[in-house]
Structure formats: structure tokens, C-alpha cells
């Protein structure tokens, strides 16, 4: 195999060595045990967080949204058999995918920006166990970065093993994000259950090379284990552990919801302050707005100003800013002081 020059940034290898564990953590109903599993293996599986009725409601909402997006020619999907994935297993939602109406059920469909697509998804993102594990893993202020539903069908390929923070060219003492995958039905190996190499969060990123067949592969000879789950189970994994989607060979589709929580300094996958409708913004409380990125953290990161004089969107955790456009003598534009008044000192 020959090393890929374009992936040299992902081949950074520090002195630390991978400490692989040869088994997956068992599903647990205990939050403290889940925290220990996350620390020791890089992932944890929790069971018993939802009733069957809650799971069914989420499944129906996700599938109806996915179906209507296909009907209305706005579905985001990939069909690997048509060459819709540029690198073996790396199914991107911005490269190698299609937006529109697939001619047949796609092997891979993602429904993005779930926070815009149902109150039940916002409530799910606030699940106390989700937030507790996000804070435990990241260790500082965080926000929701990504909220998607995934529908995987027979023929979806395996992803190459990777780390979610692979974009960083340096190691971090803590993960920069926590990902989770909630099963909305059976989540088996033959359906493409997520594969993990437990313990790799304590070592460097995988190295990549190109084989004779032109496909990208991981250099290290490691065994990856599927996170097989029941409906309602949730696998949590931090951003340094090696993982990837398994291949789907089952006639039964796999439906799941994925959330990613990022450290406050990490640019989110989905920019909610710029994307959520005004109607939804007005329905959110401050806790929900903070989770979606409206809160200003240390050093003023994330500060925003009104986009127009009528804009009601405001930061949380800092002084409110007035609307101030380009001001030039004679251009007819005016700033709007807070509360319509001028405060003089």
C-alpha cells in the first residue's frame, strides 16, 4: 500500500501507543457505570432510557420526515453503487452525496437539522443522561453541534475507521466532542451497526494508505467490534475513539438518531443561530437557546448582533447588543439603541 499524500494530516502519530481492549462494554442502566466505560474504552452503551412508546414515536417522526423529503425532492442521500462515495466508506453529507429524489430507496439517507423538524427532537437533545455524559467527556462548556436521523439499507458500505476529531492535526488531553447513536429499531452487525476499536481513545489516530484496488484503508491491523443494540439503546462515544459504520447486508433497514455535542470553542457542524426559523427561536427557552449555540462563553466566543432592526435573536450570557449598520453621513441608515433609548454617561 502507498501512503496518501492528501491524508498526511490524518497520519500524525504521537509517542503514545494505542491501548486496545478486546471487548465492548456491556449495556448498562447506570449513568456512573456509563461514565466509567466512556473513560476506559472510549464508548458506553446505555439501556432503559426510553419506553417502547417513546422510541416508536421518534422512529415514526424520523421516517415520515425522511419519506417526505424524498417526495419533495430535498432528500440528502447516497447510493454507493452509483459512485456516490468518493473514498471507501467515507460517506459524506457534503461530498459524494446527492440532494433530490432518489429513483429508488437509497442505501444511505440522512435527515439533517432535526431541531428544525420536530419538538420531540429538541426535547431528546436535552435528555439529562445525554447532557451529563457530554459534560463528563468534554469537561467544559459545550453546545449541540449536529442532530441527524440516519436510514441505512442493504448495500450501504462500511466506513473506513476514523476519529471524529480527525480534522485536528494535534492530540488533545480530552475529547473535543461526544457523539451518540440512538437505535430506533434493531441495530445489528448485519444492518451496519457502528464498529468500534475500544481503547483507541488513549492513542493516536489511525494511519491511512491506498491499496492496489485504489481504496483507502487503515494501516493498523486491528479488530473492530459492532455496537449491537436493541431499540431504545444508545451508544455514546468520544471523538478520539476509532469507529466507523459497518456494511449493511440485511433486508431490514436500520434507523437511528445521532447527536454530537462539541466543546464551546469548536465550530459546529450545523449552525443553528443562522438556521433555525424565527418562529422556532421564539418558542425556545434560554436553556434550549444556550444548547443550540446562542450562549456566549469564555472570551466572548459566539457573539452575535441583530441582523436587522426587527431581529429578536440575542446572545445569552453577555450584554445585549444594539442593531448597528454601516453608518455614513447621508446614507440614510440608522442604528437602533437598546429599548429605543440612548443611555448617556
Coordinates of C-alpha atoms in Angstrom, one line a residue:
X1 CA 0.0 0.0 0.0
X2 CA 1.1 3.5 -0.7
X3 CA 0.6 6.4 1.7
X4 CA -1.9 9.1 0.6
X5 CA -0.3 12.5 0.4
X6 CA -3.7 14.2 0.7
X7 CA -4.3 12.4 4.0
X8 CA -0.9 13.1 5.6
X9 CA -2.6 15.4 8.0
X10 CA -4.5 12.5 9.4
X11 CA -1.4 10.4 9.8
X12 CA 0.0 12.3 12.8
X13 CA 1.4 9.8 15.2
X14 CA 2.5 11.0 18.7
X15 CA 4.6 9.0 21.1
X16 CA 1.6 7.4 22.9
X17 CA 0.6 3.9 21.8
X18 CA -2.9 2.6 21.2
X19 CA -4.2 0.6 24.2
X20 CA -6.7 -1.6 22.5
X21 CA -9.3 -3.5 24.6
X22 CA -10.5 -6.8 23.2
X23 CA -14.2 -6.4 24.2
X24 CA -17.0 -4.0 24.1
X25 CA -18.5 -2.5 27.3
X26 CA -21.8 -4.2 28.3
X27 CA -25.0 -2.2 28.1
X28 CA -25.8 -0.5 31.4
X29 CA -28.7 1.3 33.0
X30 CA -26.4 3.0 35.5
X31 CA -25.1 6.5 34.5
X32 CA -22.0 6.3 36.7
X33 CA -21.0 3.0 35.1
X34 CA -21.5 4.6 31.7
X35 CA -19.1 7.3 32.7
X36 CA -16.5 4.7 33.7
X37 CA -17.0 2.8 30.4
X38 CA -16.5 6.0 28.5
X39 CA -13.3 6.8 30.3
X40 CA -11.9 3.3 30.0
X41 CA -13.0 2.3 26.5
X42 CA -13.9 5.5 24.7
X43 CA -17.6 4.4 24.5
X44 CA -20.6 3.4 26.6
X45 CA -23.9 1.8 25.9
X46 CA -26.9 2.7 28.0
X47 CA -30.2 0.8 28.1
X48 CA -33.6 1.6 29.7
X49 CA -33.6 5.3 29.0
X50 CA -36.8 5.2 26.9
X51 CA -40.2 3.5 26.9
X52 CA -41.2 1.5 23.8
X53 CA -43.8 4.1 23.0
X54 CA -41.2 6.9 23.1
X55 CA -39.0 5.0 20.7
X56 CA -41.8 4.3 18.3
X57 CA -42.8 8.0 18.3
X58 CA -39.3 9.1 17.4
X59 CA -39.0 6.3 14.8
X60 CA -42.3 7.3 13.1
X61 CA -41.3 11.0 13.1
X62 CA -37.9 10.3 11.6
X63 CA -39.2 8.0 8.9
X64 CA -42.0 10.3 7.9
X65 CA -39.6 13.2 7.6
X66 CA -37.2 11.1 5.5
X67 CA -40.1 9.9 3.3
X68 CA -41.5 13.4 2.7
X69 CA -38.0 14.8 2.0
X70 CA -37.7 12.2 -0.8
X71 CA -41.1 13.0 -2.1
X72 CA -40.4 16.8 -2.1
X73 CA -37.1 16.4 -3.9
X74 CA -34.9 17.6 -1.0
X75 CA -33.6 14.3 0.4
X76 CA -29.9 14.1 1.2
X77 CA -28.8 10.6 0.2
X78 CA -26.0 8.4 -1.2
X79 CA -26.1 5.4 -3.5
X80 CA -22.7 3.8 -3.4
X81 CA -23.5 1.6 -6.3
X82 CA -23.6 4.7 -8.5
X83 CA -20.3 6.0 -7.1
X84 CA -21.8 8.5 -4.6
X85 CA -19.0 8.0 -2.1
X86 CA -15.5 9.3 -3.0
X87 CA -13.5 7.2 -0.5
X88 CA -14.2 3.7 0.7
X89 CA -16.7 4.0 3.5
X90 CA -16.3 7.7 4.0
X91 CA -19.9 8.7 3.3
X92 CA -20.1 12.5 3.4
X93 CA -23.2 14.6 3.5
X94 CA -21.5 17.3 1.5
X95 CA -19.2 15.4 -0.9
X96 CA -20.3 12.3 -2.8
X97 CA -23.9 12.6 -1.8
X98 CA -27.0 13.8 -3.7
X99 CA -29.8 16.2 -2.9
X100 CA -33.1 15.4 -4.5
X101 CA -35.4 12.5 -5.1
X102 CA -33.7 9.1 -5.4
X103 CA -35.2 6.8 -8.1
X104 CA -35.3 4.0 -5.6
X105 CA -34.8 3.7 -1.9
X106 CA -31.3 4.9 -1.2
X107 CA -28.9 2.7 0.8
X108 CA -28.0 5.8 2.9
X109 CA -30.2 8.7 3.8
X110 CA -29.5 11.4 6.3
X111 CA -32.1 13.9 7.7
X112 CA -30.1 16.8 8.9
X113 CA -31.1 19.8 11.2
X114 CA -33.5 17.7 13.2
X115 CA -34.0 20.6 15.6
X116 CA -36.0 22.3 12.8
X117 CA -38.1 19.2 12.2
X118 CA -40.0 18.4 15.4
X119 CA -40.2 19.5 19.0
X120 CA -39.6 15.8 20.0
X121 CA -36.0 16.1 18.7
X122 CA -35.2 19.2 20.7
X123 CA -36.5 17.5 23.8
X124 CA -34.5 14.4 23.0
X125 CA -31.3 16.5 22.8
X126 CA -32.0 17.8 26.3
X127 CA -32.2 14.3 27.8
X128 CA -30.4 14.6 31.2
X129 CA -28.3 11.5 30.6
X130 CA -27.2 12.8 27.3
X131 CA -26.1 16.1 28.8
X132 CA -24.4 14.5 31.8
X133 CA -22.2 12.3 29.6
X134 CA -21.4 15.2 27.2
X135 CA -20.2 17.3 30.1
X136 CA -18.3 14.3 31.6
X137 CA -16.5 13.6 28.4
X138 CA -15.8 17.2 27.2
X139 CA -15.2 18.6 30.7
X140 CA -16.2 22.2 29.8
X141 CA -19.0 24.2 28.3
X142 CA -20.5 22.7 25.2
X143 CA -23.2 23.1 22.6
X144 CA -25.2 20.8 20.3
X145 CA -23.3 20.6 17.0
X146 CA -25.3 18.1 15.0
X147 CA -28.7 16.4 15.0
X148 CA -29.5 13.9 12.3
X149 CA -31.6 10.9 11.6
X150 CA -30.0 8.0 9.6
X151 CA -31.8 5.5 7.5
X152 CA -29.4 2.7 6.4
X153 CA -30.5 0.0 3.9
X154 CA -29.0 -3.1 2.3
X155 CA -25.9 -2.2 0.3
X156 CA -24.6 0.6 2.4
X157 CA -20.8 0.1 2.6
X158 CA -18.6 0.1 5.6
X159 CA -16.9 3.3 6.6
X160 CA -13.1 3.3 7.0
X161 CA -12.2 3.5 10.7
X162 CA -11.7 7.1 11.8
X163 CA -11.9 9.6 14.6
X164 CA -14.5 12.3 14.7
X165 CA -11.9 14.9 15.6
X166 CA -9.5 13.8 12.8
X167 CA -9.6 17.3 11.4
X168 CA -7.2 18.3 14.3
X169 CA -3.5 17.9 13.4
X170 CA -2.6 17.7 17.1
X171 CA -3.6 15.5 20.1
X172 CA -5.9 16.7 22.9
X173 CA -5.9 15.7 26.5
X174 CA -9.7 15.4 26.4
X175 CA -12.1 14.8 23.6
X176 CA -13.4 17.8 21.8
X177 CA -16.8 16.3 21.3
X178 CA -19.2 13.5 22.3
X179 CA -21.2 11.6 19.7
X180 CA -24.2 9.4 20.4
X181 CA -26.3 7.0 18.3
X182 CA -29.7 6.0 19.4
X183 CA -31.2 2.9 18.0
X184 CA -34.8 3.3 16.8
X185 CA -35.2 -0.4 16.0
X186 CA -32.8 -3.3 15.8
X187 CA -29.2 -2.3 15.5
X188 CA -27.3 -5.4 14.4
X189 CA -24.0 -6.1 12.8
X190 CA -25.7 -7.3 9.6
X191 CA -27.5 -3.9 9.4
X192 CA -24.3 -1.9 9.5
X193 CA -24.1 -1.4 13.3
X194 CA -21.3 1.1 14.2
X195 CA -17.9 -0.6 14.6
X196 CA -15.5 0.4 17.4
X197 CA -12.0 -0.4 18.4
X198 CA -12.3 0.1 22.2
X199 CA -9.4 1.8 24.0
X200 CA -8.1 3.6 20.9
X201 CA -9.1 7.0 22.5
X202 CA -5.9 6.7 24.6
X203 CA -3.6 6.5 21.5
X204 CA -3.0 8.3 18.2
X205 CA -5.3 8.5 15.2
X206 CA -5.3 5.6 12.6
X207 CA -3.0 5.8 9.7
X208 CA -4.3 5.5 6.1
X209 CA -2.9 4.1 2.9
X210 CA -4.2 3.3 -0.6
X211 CA -4.3 -0.3 -1.6
X212 CA -3.8 -1.8 -5.0
X213 CA -7.6 -1.6 -5.6
X214 CA -7.4 2.2 -5.2
X215 CA -9.4 2.2 -1.9
X216 CA -8.3 3.9 1.3
X217 CA -7.7 1.5 4.2
X218 CA -6.4 1.7 7.7
X219 CA -2.8 0.6 8.0
X220 CA -3.1 -0.8 11.6
X221 CA -4.3 -4.5 11.9
X222 CA -7.0 -4.1 14.5
X223 CA -10.3 -5.8 15.2
X224 CA -13.4 -3.6 15.3
X225 CA -16.5 -4.7 17.3
X226 CA -20.1 -3.9 16.4
X227 CA -22.2 -2.0 18.9
X228 CA -25.3 -4.2 18.6
X229 CA -28.3 -2.7 20.4
X230 CA -31.9 -3.1 21.0
X231 CA -34.5 -0.4 20.1
X232 CA -34.0 2.5 22.6
X233 CA -30.4 1.7 23.4
X234 CA -27.9 4.5 23.0
X235 CA -24.2 4.2 22.3
X236 CA -22.1 7.2 23.4
X237 CA -18.6 7.6 22.1
X238 CA -16.0 10.3 22.4
X239 CA -14.3 11.9 19.5
X240 CA -10.9 10.1 19.7
X241 CA -12.0 6.5 19.6
X242 CA -11.7 4.7 16.3
X243 CA -15.0 3.8 14.8
X244 CA -17.0 3.5 11.5
X245 CA -20.3 2.3 10.1
X246 CA -20.4 -1.4 9.3
X247 CA -21.6 -2.7 6.0
X248 CA -25.4 -3.4 5.7
X249 CA -26.2 -6.8 4.2
X250 CA -29.7 -7.1 5.8
X251 CA -33.1 -6.7 4.1
X252 CA -34.2 -4.8 7.3
X253 CA -33.3 -1.1 7.3
X254 CA -31.5 0.4 10.3
X255 CA -33.0 3.6 11.7
X256 CA -31.2 5.8 14.3
X257 CA -30.7 9.3 15.6
X258 CA -27.3 10.8 16.0
X259 CA -26.4 13.8 18.2
X260 CA -23.0 15.4 18.5
X261 CA -22.1 17.8 21.4
X262 CA -19.0 19.9 20.9
X263 CA -16.7 21.9 23.2
X264 CA -17.8 25.6 23.0
X265 CA -14.7 26.5 21.0
X266 CA -15.3 24.0 18.2
X267 CA -17.2 25.3 15.1
X268 CA -20.4 23.3 15.0
X269 CA -21.4 21.0 12.1
X270 CA -24.8 22.7 11.9
X271 CA -25.0 26.4 12.5
X272 CA -28.3 26.7 14.5
X273 CA -28.2 30.5 15.2
X274 CA -28.1 31.1 11.4
X275 CA -30.5 28.2 10.5
X276 CA -33.5 27.9 12.9
X277 CA -36.7 29.7 11.8
X278 CA -37.7 32.8 13.7
X279 CA -40.9 31.0 14.8
X280 CA -38.9 28.2 16.4
X281 CA -36.5 30.6 18.1
X282 CA -39.4 32.4 19.8
X283 CA -40.6 29.1 21.2
X284 CA -37.3 28.2 22.8
X285 CA -36.4 29.0 26.4
X286 CA -32.9 30.2 27.4
X287 CA -31.7 26.7 28.3
X288 CA -32.6 25.5 24.8
X289 CA -31.1 28.6 23.1
X290 CA -27.8 28.0 25.0
X291 CA -27.7 24.4 23.9
X292 CA -28.2 25.5 20.3
X293 CA -25.3 27.9 20.4
X294 CA -26.7 31.3 21.4
X295 CA -24.7 31.4 24.6
X296 CA -21.5 33.4 24.8
X297 CA -18.8 31.5 26.5
X298 CA -15.3 32.5 27.6
X299 CA -13.6 35.4 25.8
X300 CA -16.8 36.3 24.0
X301 CA -16.8 33.5 21.5
X302 CA -20.0 33.2 19.6
X303 CA -21.1 36.8 20.0
X304 CA -23.8 37.9 17.6
X305 CA -25.6 41.2 16.6
X306 CA -29.1 41.7 15.3
X307 CA -29.3 41.1 11.6
X308 CA -31.9 43.9 11.1
X309 CA -33.8 46.2 13.4
X310 CA -36.6 43.7 13.9
X311 CA -34.3 40.8 14.7
X312 CA -35.3 39.3 18.1
X313 CA -32.3 36.9 18.3
X314 CA -30.0 37.6 21.1
X315 CA -27.0 36.1 22.9
X316 CA -27.3 34.5 26.3
X317 CA -24.6 35.2 28.9
X318 CA -23.5 38.6 27.7
X319 CA -24.8 42.2 27.3
X320 CA -27.4 42.6 24.6
X321 CA -26.0 44.4 21.5
X322 CA -28.0 47.0 19.5
X323 CA -28.5 46.9 15.8
X324 CA -25.7 48.9 14.1
X325 CA -25.5 49.0 10.3
X326 CA -22.9 50.8 8.1
X327 CA -23.1 54.4 9.2
X328 CA -22.1 57.1 6.8
X329 CA -23.3 60.7 6.7
X330 CA -26.1 60.9 4.1
X331 CA -26.6 57.2 3.6
X332 CA -29.9 57.3 5.4
X333 CA -29.1 54.3 7.7
X334 CA -29.5 54.5 11.5
X335 CA -28.6 52.4 14.5
X336 CA -31.3 51.3 16.9
X337 CA -30.3 51.9 20.6
X338 CA -31.4 49.3 23.0
X339 CA -35.0 49.7 24.2
X340 CA -35.3 52.7 21.8
X341 CA -33.4 54.9 24.2
X342 CA -30.0 56.5 24.3
X343 CA -28.0 55.9 27.5
X344 CA -25.7 58.7 28.4
X345 CA -22.8 58.6 30.9

